[in-house]
XYZ file of C-alpha atoms in Angstrom:
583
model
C 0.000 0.000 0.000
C 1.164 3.787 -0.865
C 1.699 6.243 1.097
C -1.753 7.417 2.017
C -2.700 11.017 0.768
C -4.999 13.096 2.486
C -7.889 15.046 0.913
C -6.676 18.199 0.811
C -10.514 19.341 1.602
C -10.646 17.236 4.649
C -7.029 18.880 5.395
C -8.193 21.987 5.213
C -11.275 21.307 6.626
C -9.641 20.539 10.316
C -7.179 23.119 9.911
C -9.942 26.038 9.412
C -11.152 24.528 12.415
C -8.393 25.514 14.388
C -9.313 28.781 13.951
C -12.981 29.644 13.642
C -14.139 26.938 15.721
C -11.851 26.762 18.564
C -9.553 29.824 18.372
C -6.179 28.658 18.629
C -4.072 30.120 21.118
C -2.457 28.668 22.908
C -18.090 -0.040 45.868
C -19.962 -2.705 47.084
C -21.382 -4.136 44.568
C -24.902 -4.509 43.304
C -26.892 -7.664 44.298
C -27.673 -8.257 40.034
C -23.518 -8.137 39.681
C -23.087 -11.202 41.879
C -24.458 -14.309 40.191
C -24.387 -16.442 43.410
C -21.008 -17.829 45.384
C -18.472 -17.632 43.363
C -15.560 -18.342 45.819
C -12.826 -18.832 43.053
C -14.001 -15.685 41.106
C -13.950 -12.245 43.033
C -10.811 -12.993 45.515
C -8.062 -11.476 43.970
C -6.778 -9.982 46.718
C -5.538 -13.475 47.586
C -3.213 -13.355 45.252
C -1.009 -10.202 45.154
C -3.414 -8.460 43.354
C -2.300 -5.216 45.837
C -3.719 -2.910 47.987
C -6.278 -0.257 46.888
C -3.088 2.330 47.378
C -1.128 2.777 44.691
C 1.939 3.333 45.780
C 4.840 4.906 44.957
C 5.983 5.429 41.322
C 8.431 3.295 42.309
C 6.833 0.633 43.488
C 4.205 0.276 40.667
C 3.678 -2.855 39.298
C 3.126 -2.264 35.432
C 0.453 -3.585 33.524
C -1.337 -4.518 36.638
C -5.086 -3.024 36.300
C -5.560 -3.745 39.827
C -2.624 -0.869 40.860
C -3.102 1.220 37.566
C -6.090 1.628 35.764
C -5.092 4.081 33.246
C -4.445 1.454 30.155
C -7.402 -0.593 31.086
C -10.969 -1.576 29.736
C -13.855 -1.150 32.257
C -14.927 -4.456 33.312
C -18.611 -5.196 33.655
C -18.187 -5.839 37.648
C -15.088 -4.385 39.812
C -15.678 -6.555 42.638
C -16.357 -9.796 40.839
C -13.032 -9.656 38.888
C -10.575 -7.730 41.241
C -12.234 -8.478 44.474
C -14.504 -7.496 47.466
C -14.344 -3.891 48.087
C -11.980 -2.932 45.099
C -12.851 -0.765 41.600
C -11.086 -0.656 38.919
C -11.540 1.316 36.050
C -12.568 5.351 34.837
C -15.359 7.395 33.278
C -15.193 7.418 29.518
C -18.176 9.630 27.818
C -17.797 8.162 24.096
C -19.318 8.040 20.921
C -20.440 4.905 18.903
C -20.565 3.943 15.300
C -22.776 1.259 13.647
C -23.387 0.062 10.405
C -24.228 -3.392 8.775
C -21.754 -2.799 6.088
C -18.457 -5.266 6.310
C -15.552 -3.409 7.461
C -17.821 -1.324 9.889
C -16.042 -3.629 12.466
C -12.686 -3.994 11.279
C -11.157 -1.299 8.788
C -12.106 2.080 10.174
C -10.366 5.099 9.151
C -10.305 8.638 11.241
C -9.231 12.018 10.943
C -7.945 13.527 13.969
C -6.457 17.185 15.380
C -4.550 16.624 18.191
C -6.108 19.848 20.257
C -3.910 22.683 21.581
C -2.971 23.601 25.580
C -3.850 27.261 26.221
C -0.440 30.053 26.392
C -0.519 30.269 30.059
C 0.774 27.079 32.279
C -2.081 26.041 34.977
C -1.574 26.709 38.741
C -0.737 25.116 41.852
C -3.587 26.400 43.619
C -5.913 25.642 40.457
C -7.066 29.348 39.799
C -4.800 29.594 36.259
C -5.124 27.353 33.311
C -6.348 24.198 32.448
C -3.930 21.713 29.584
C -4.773 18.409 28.577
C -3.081 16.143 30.438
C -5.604 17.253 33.392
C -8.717 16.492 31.329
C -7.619 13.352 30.039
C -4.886 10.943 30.563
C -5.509 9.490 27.109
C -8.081 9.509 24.908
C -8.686 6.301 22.252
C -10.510 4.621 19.216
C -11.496 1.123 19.930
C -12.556 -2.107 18.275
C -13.042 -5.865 19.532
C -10.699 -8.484 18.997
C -10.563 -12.524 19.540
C -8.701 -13.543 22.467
C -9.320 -17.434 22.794
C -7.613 -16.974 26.249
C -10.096 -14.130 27.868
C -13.136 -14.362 28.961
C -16.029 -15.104 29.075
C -15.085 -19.122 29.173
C -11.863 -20.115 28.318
C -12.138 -23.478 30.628
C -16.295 -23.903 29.460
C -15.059 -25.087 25.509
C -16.122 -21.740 23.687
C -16.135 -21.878 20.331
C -13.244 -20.923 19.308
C -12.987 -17.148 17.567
C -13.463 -16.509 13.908
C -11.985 -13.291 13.101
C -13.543 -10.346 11.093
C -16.703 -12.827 11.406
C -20.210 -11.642 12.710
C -20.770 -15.651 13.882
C -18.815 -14.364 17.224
C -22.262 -12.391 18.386
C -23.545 -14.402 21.181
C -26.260 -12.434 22.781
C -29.085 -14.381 24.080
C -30.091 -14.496 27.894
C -31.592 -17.906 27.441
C -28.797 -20.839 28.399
C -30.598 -23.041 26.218
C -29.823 -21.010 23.120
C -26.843 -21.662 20.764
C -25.843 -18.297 20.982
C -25.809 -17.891 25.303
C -23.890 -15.173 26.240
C -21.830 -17.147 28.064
C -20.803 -19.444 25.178
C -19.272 -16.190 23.329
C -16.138 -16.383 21.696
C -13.175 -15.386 24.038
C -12.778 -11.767 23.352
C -10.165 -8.966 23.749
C -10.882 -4.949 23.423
C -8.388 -2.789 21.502
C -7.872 0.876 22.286
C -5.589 3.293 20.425
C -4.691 5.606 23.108
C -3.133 9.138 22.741
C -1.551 10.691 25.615
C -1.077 14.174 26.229
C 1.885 15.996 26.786
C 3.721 18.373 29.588
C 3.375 16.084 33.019
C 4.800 13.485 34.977
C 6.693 10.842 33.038
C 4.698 7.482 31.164
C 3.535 4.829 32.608
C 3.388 6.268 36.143
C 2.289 9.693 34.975
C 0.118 10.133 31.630
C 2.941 11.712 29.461
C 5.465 10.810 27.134
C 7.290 14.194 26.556
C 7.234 17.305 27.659
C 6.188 18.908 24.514
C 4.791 16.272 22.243
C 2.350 13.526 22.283
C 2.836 9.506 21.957
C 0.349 6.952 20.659
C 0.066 3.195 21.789
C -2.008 0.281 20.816
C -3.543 -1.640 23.538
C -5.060 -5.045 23.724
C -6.996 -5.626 27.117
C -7.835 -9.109 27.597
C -9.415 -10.563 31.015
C -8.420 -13.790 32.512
C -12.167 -14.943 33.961
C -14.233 -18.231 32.812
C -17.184 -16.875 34.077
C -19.460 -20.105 34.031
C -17.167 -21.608 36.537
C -16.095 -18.856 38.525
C -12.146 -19.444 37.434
C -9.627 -16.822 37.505
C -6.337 -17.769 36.198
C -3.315 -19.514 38.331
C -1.511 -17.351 40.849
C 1.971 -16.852 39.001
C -0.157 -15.421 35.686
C -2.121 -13.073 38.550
C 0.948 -11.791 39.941
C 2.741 -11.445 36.494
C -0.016 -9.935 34.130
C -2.489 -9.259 36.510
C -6.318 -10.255 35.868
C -6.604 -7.840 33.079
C -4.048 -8.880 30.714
C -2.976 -5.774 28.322
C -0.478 -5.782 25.469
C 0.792 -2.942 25.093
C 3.249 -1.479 22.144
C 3.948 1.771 21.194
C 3.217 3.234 17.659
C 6.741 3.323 16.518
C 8.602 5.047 13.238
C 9.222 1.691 11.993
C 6.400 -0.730 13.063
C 8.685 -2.688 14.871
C 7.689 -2.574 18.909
C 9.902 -1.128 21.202
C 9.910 -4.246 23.345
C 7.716 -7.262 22.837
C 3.648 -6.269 23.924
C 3.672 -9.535 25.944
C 1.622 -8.771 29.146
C 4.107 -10.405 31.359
C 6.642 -8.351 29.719
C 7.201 -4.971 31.550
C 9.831 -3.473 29.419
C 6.751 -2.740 27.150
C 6.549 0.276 28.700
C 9.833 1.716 28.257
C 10.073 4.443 25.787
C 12.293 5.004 22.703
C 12.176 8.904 21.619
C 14.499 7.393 18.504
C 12.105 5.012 17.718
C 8.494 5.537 19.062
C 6.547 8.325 16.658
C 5.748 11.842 18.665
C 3.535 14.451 17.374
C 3.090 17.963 18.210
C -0.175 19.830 19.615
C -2.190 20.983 16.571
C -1.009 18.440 14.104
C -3.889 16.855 11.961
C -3.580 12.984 11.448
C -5.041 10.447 9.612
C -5.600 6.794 11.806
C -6.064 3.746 9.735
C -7.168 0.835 11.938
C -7.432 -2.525 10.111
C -6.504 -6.379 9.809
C -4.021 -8.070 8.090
C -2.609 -11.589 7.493
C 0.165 -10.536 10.308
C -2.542 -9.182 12.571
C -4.378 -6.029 13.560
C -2.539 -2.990 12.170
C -2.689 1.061 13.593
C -1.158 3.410 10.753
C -0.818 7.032 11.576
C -0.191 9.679 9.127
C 0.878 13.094 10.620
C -0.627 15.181 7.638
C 0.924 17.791 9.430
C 4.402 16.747 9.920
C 4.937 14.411 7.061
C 5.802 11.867 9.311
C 4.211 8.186 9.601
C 4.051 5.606 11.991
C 2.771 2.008 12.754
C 2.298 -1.045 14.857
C 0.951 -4.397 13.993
C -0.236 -6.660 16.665
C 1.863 -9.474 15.346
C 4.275 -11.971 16.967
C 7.042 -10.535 15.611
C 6.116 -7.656 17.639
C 5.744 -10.137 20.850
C 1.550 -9.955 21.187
C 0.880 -13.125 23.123
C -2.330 -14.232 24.664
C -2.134 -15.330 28.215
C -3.095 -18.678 28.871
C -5.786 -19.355 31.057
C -4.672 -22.567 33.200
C -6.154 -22.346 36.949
C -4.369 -25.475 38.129
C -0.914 -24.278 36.813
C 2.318 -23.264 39.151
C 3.808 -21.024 36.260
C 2.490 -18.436 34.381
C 3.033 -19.421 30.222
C 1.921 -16.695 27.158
C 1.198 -18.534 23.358
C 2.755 -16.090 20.470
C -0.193 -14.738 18.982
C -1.078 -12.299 16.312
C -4.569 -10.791 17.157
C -7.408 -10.262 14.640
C -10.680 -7.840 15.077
C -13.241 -10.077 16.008
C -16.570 -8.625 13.914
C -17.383 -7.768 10.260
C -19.800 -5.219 11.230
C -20.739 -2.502 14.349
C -24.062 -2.846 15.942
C -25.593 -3.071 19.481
C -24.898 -6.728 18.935
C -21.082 -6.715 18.736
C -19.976 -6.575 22.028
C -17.334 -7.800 24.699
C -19.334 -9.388 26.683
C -17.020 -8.753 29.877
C -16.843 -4.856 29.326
C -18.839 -2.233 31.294
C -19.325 -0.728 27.772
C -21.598 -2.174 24.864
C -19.565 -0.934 21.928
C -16.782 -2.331 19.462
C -16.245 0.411 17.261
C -15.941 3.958 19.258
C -14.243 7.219 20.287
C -13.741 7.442 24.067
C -12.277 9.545 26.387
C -10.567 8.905 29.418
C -11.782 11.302 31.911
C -12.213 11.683 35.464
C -8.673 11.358 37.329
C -6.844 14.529 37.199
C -7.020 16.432 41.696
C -4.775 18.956 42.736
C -1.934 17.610 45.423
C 0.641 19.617 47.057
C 2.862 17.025 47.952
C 2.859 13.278 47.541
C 3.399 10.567 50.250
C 6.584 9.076 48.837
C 5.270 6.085 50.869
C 2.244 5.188 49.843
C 1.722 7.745 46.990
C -1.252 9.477 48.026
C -1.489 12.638 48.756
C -0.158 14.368 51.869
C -1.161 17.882 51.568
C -3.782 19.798 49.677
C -4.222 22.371 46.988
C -6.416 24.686 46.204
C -10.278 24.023 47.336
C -10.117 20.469 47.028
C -10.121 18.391 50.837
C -8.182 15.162 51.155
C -9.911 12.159 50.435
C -9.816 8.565 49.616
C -9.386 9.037 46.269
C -6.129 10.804 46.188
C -4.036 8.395 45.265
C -1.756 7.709 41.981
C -0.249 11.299 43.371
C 3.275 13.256 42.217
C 5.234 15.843 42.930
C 5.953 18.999 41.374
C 9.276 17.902 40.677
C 8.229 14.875 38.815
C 6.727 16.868 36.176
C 8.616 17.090 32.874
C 7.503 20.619 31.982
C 4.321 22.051 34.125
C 5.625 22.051 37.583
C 2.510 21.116 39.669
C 1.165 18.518 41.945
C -1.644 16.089 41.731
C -3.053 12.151 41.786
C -4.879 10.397 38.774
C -6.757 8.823 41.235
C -6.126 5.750 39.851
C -7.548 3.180 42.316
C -10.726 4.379 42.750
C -11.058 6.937 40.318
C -12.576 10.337 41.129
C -16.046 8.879 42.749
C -16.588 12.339 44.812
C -16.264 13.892 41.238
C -14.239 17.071 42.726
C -11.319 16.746 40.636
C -10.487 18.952 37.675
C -12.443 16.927 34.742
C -15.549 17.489 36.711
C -15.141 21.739 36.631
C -16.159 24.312 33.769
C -12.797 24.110 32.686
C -13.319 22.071 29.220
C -13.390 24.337 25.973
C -17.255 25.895 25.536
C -18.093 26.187 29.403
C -16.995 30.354 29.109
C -17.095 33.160 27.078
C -14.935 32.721 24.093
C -12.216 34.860 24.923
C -12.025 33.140 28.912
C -12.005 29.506 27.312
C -8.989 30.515 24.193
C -6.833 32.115 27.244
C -7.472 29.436 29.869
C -8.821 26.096 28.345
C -7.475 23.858 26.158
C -8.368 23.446 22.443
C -11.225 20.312 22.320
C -10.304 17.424 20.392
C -11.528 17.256 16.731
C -12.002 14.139 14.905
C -14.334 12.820 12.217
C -16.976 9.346 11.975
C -14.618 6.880 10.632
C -15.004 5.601 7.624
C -15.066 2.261 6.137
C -12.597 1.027 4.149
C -11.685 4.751 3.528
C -14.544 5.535 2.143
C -17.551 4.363 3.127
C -19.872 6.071 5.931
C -21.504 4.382 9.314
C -25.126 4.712 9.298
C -26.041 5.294 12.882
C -24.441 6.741 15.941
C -24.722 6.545 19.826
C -23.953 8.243 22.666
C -22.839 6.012 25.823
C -21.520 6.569 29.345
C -20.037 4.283 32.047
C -21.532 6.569 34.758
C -23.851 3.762 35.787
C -20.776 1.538 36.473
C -18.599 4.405 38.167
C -21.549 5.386 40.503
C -21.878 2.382 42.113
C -18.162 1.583 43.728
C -18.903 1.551 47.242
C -18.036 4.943 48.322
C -20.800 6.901 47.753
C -23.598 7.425 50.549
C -26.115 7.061 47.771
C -24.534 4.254 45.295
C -26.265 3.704 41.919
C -28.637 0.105 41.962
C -27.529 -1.115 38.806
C -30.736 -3.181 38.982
C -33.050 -0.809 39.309
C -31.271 2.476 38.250
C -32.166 4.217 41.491
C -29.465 7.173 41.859
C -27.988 6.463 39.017
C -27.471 10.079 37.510
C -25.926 11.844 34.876
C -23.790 13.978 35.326
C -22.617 12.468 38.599
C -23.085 13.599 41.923
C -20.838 16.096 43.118
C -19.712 17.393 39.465
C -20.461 21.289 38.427
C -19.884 19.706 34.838
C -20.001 16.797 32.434
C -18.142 16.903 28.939
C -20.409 16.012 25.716
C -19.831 16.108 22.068
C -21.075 18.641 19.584
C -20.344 19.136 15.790
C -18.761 21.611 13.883
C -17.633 21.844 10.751
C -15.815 24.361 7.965
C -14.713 23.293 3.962
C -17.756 20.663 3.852
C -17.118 18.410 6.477
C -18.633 17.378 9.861
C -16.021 17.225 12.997
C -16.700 15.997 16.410
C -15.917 18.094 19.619
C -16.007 17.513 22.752
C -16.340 19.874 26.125
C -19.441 22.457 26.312
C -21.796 23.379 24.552
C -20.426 26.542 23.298
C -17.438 25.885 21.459
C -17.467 28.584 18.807
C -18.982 27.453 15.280
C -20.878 24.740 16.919
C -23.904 23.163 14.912
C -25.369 20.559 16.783
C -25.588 20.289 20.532
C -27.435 17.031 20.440
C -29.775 18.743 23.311
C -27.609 21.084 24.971
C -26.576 18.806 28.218
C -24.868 15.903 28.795
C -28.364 14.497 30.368
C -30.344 14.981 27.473
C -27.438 13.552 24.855
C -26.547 10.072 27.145
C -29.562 9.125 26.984
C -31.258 6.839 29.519
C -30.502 3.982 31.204
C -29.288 1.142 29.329
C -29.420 -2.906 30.600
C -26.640 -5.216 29.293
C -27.316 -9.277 29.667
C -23.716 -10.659 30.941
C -22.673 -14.416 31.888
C -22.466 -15.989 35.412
C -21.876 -18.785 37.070
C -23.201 -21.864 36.437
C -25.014 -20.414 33.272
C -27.344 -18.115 35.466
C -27.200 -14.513 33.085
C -27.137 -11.050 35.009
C -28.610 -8.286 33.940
C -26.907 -5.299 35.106
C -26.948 -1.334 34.210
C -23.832 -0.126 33.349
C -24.150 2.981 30.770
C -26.285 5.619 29.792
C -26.976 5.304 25.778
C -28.272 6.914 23.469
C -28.928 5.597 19.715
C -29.652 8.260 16.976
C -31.725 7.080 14.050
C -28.968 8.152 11.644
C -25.314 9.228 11.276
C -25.277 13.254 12.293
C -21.857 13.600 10.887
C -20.393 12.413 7.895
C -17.111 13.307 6.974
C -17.492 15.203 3.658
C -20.649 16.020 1.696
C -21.342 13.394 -1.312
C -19.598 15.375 -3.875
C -16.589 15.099 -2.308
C -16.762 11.080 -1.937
C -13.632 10.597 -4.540
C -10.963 12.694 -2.618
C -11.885 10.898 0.476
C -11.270 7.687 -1.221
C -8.398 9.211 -3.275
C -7.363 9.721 0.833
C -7.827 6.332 1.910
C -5.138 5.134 -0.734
């Protein structure tokens, strides 16, 4: 394949958006969750899983979920997989794409503006700016993958998983049905994460430079038969943790810095020589599809003129974990990993995620609070800033000194996340919340990308709306938990918060563009209702397997599905230089 040229339309299109549209300057756990004793499922804990602190940088474990959450998929039920009394995982507002055409669920192709941090560097005391890396330690675009190692049975004799294939949909609640939930494919969820610039130092801290930004492709996999209530054997717990994730950066090359294994921690470890960076501003072009080698990321800095790539191959060292309870040693199988759909619908899920989606835009939200001074200890914080009161959640926490660039405090909140919803993603600090000339002085630049397209060309038909809130609000700290039976205080946005980011559209040169932050983003068209309540949507109930083939049916999001695709990347006359693009 040739290098890929972009429409200069859609090129300009993003670009113009810089400027008109964003003026560029710079728990315990529900009764439904629990299926009935379970005592081999749930007790992680036993088994070096860790406390609920994090720790110090130091100490952290990498790649385990159960320490830090920030690479990891939201699992359906915190305390079922990690354990009694722990959560795991972080609030990710996203959008979803669906369409019955093949490729919707494995050849997607997005255009993307990495957004801008405002002139002026934020504060200690939080009364100055707001920059990226506080609203979102990454942000991603995901798809499903086969894992025949992951859950939801890999000790029940699951058929095994047919790649790019719409047989994997097992839905049903019925048992007695061929296609039981719990008889689904083993599955995996990808997530091509971006991570923002000018903070503490990757993996610990959420950036990979002080200046530009670093892209990785993830692989989450989870090591739970959930008809038997098996986790996987001790020495796989302590070395890849429950939530396996392969992990490689998106390198100049496409050869991985260090092999994506799970139980490989060097994985991690970045390579400025090697590893692609981009700069603030720069418009790319993300091609996400399979190959005989396995699932391949291509980025295109439009901007730059630079490329860069990663295939989830075994050259590369992507490995599936295997799931043997009764083992002593911990054992990964060389494995190249495939998407696991055709097509995007309702129906292609992972059936072990909090989240119902397979292809999707999310954003990591919901960890950045303001710290003083970190416990070198434990890693929580020891003392204060600004209005914010110590609590439980202020943990994951560093040092002003351990910034690479903006020299302030403050936790990602990593185990829980931010369930008083106090911290900085929760505030009117997200582009569109102010006046215009407030928000391009103080507030970063929101983060513009298109629908995706299908096999560079064609558009998705539908679109949702869909937030983990559900999930988040029921984690055993609050006074008034969300029933995730019966939806009783489960709210949007969530207790505590003066604010909830949504997505709008813009657009300039013919195309549509996604944004995300208020509702008042300059050269907005569509506000989708105005709040985040009114886009979300209501309540949505997911069917999920249990033990002894007894389903659950739990509430974990608030979706919405729109009757049509709002936002299609270029008007029909302009269909050949977006396919002239995707080659």
């Amino acid at each position: 394949m040739g290098s890929p040229r972009v429409s200069r339309k859609v090129f300009v299109a993003l670009a113009a958006l810089a400027t008109f549209a964003v003026a560029p300057i710079a728990a315990a756990s529900s009764s439904a969750a629990q299926p009935g004793a379970a005592p081999r499922l749930g007790a992680a804990g036993s088994v070096s899983q860790g406390s609920v602190s994090q720790g110090s940088a130091a100490q952290l474990k990498r790649g385990d979920c159960a320490r830090s959450s920030n690479w990891c998929t939201e699992v359906d039920d915190s305390e079922l997989v990690f354990g009694e009394g722990k959560y795991v995982g972080h609030d990710e507002p996203s959008v979803l794409y669906y369409s019955n055409k093949p490729g919707a669920g494995n050849d997607n192709t997005y255009y993307l503006r990495l957004p801008k941090d405002p002139p002026a560097q934020p504060k200690q005391d939080g009364s100055g700016s707001t920059w990226n890396f506080q609203l979102h330690p990454a942000f991603w675009f995901g798809m499903a993958m086969c894992d025949d190692q992951s859950a939801p049975g890999p000790a029940s004799g699951n058929a095994a998983c047919k790649a790019d294939s719409d047989s994997n949909i097992y839905n049903d609640s019925n048992p007695a049905s061929p296609h039981y939930i719990g008889k689904h494919p083993g599955s995996a969820f990808m997530e091509m994460q971006f991570y923002p610039p000018g903070w503490t130092a990757w993996p610990a801290g959420n950036s990979c430079d002080a200046t530009k930004w670093c892209a990785a492709l993830n692989i989450d996999s989870l090591s739970i038969d959930y008809n038997k209530g098996l986790q996987n054997n001790a020495a796989c717990l302590n070395s890849a943790g429950t939530e396996p994730v392969n992990f490689a950066y998106i390198t100049k090359n496409g050869r991985s810095t260090a092999p994506a294994d799970p139980t490989d921690n060097n994985r991690f470890n970045l390579d400025p020589k090697r590893d692609l960076f981009m700069s603030s501003g720069d418009v790319l072009r993300v091609h996400l599809f399979d190959t005989k080698a396995g699932f391949k990321v291509e980025i295109t800095d439009v901007s730059a003129g630079s490329r860069g790539s990663m295939t989830a191959s075994v050259p590369n060292g992507f490995a599936q974990v295997t799931f043997d309870p009764a083992a002593t040693s911990c054992q990964t199988v060389p494995s190249a990993y495939h998407p696991m759909y055709s097509t995007s619908s309702e129906q292609t899920r992972v059936p072990w995620a909090a989240h119902s989606y397979n292809t999707a835009y999310s954003d990591e939200t919901g960890h950045f609070e303001y710290c003083a001074a970190a416990d070198p200890t434990t890693g929580n914080c020891a003392q204060s800033a600004g209005t914010e009161p110590l609590d439980l959640d202020d943990n994951g926490c560093f040092n002003p000194s351990d910034s690479s660039l903006v020299r302030i405090g403050g936790c990602l909140g990593n185990v829980p996340t931010d369930d008083d919803y106090d911290g900085v993603p929760y505030q009117k600090v997200w582009p569109g919340t102010g006046s215009p000339s407030v928000d391009r002085a103080t507030k970063p630049q929101p983060i513009l990308f298109t629908s995706p397209l299908i096999k560079g060309s064609q558009q998705f038909d539908r679109v949702a709306f869909e937030t983990d809130l559900p999930r988040i609000e029921d984690n055993g700290t609050q006074a008034n938990p969300c029933n995730r039976t019966t939806g009783a205080n489960c709210v949007n946005p969530p207790p505590g918060a003066n604010f909830y980011p949504m997505f709008t559209t813009t657009g300039a040169g013919g195309a549509c563009v996604w944004q995300e932050g208020g509702a008042n983003i300059p050269g907005t068209r569509n506000t989708f209702g105005g709040s985040s309540a009114t886009e979300f949507g209501g309540l949505l109930t997911n069917v999920y397997p249990g033990l002894n083939n007894n389903p659950r049916f739990v509430i974990n999001d608030f979706r919405q599905v729109l009757p049509n695709n709002p936002c299609t990347l270029l008007g029909s006359n302009n269909a050949s230089a977006l396919n002239s693009a995707a080659h």
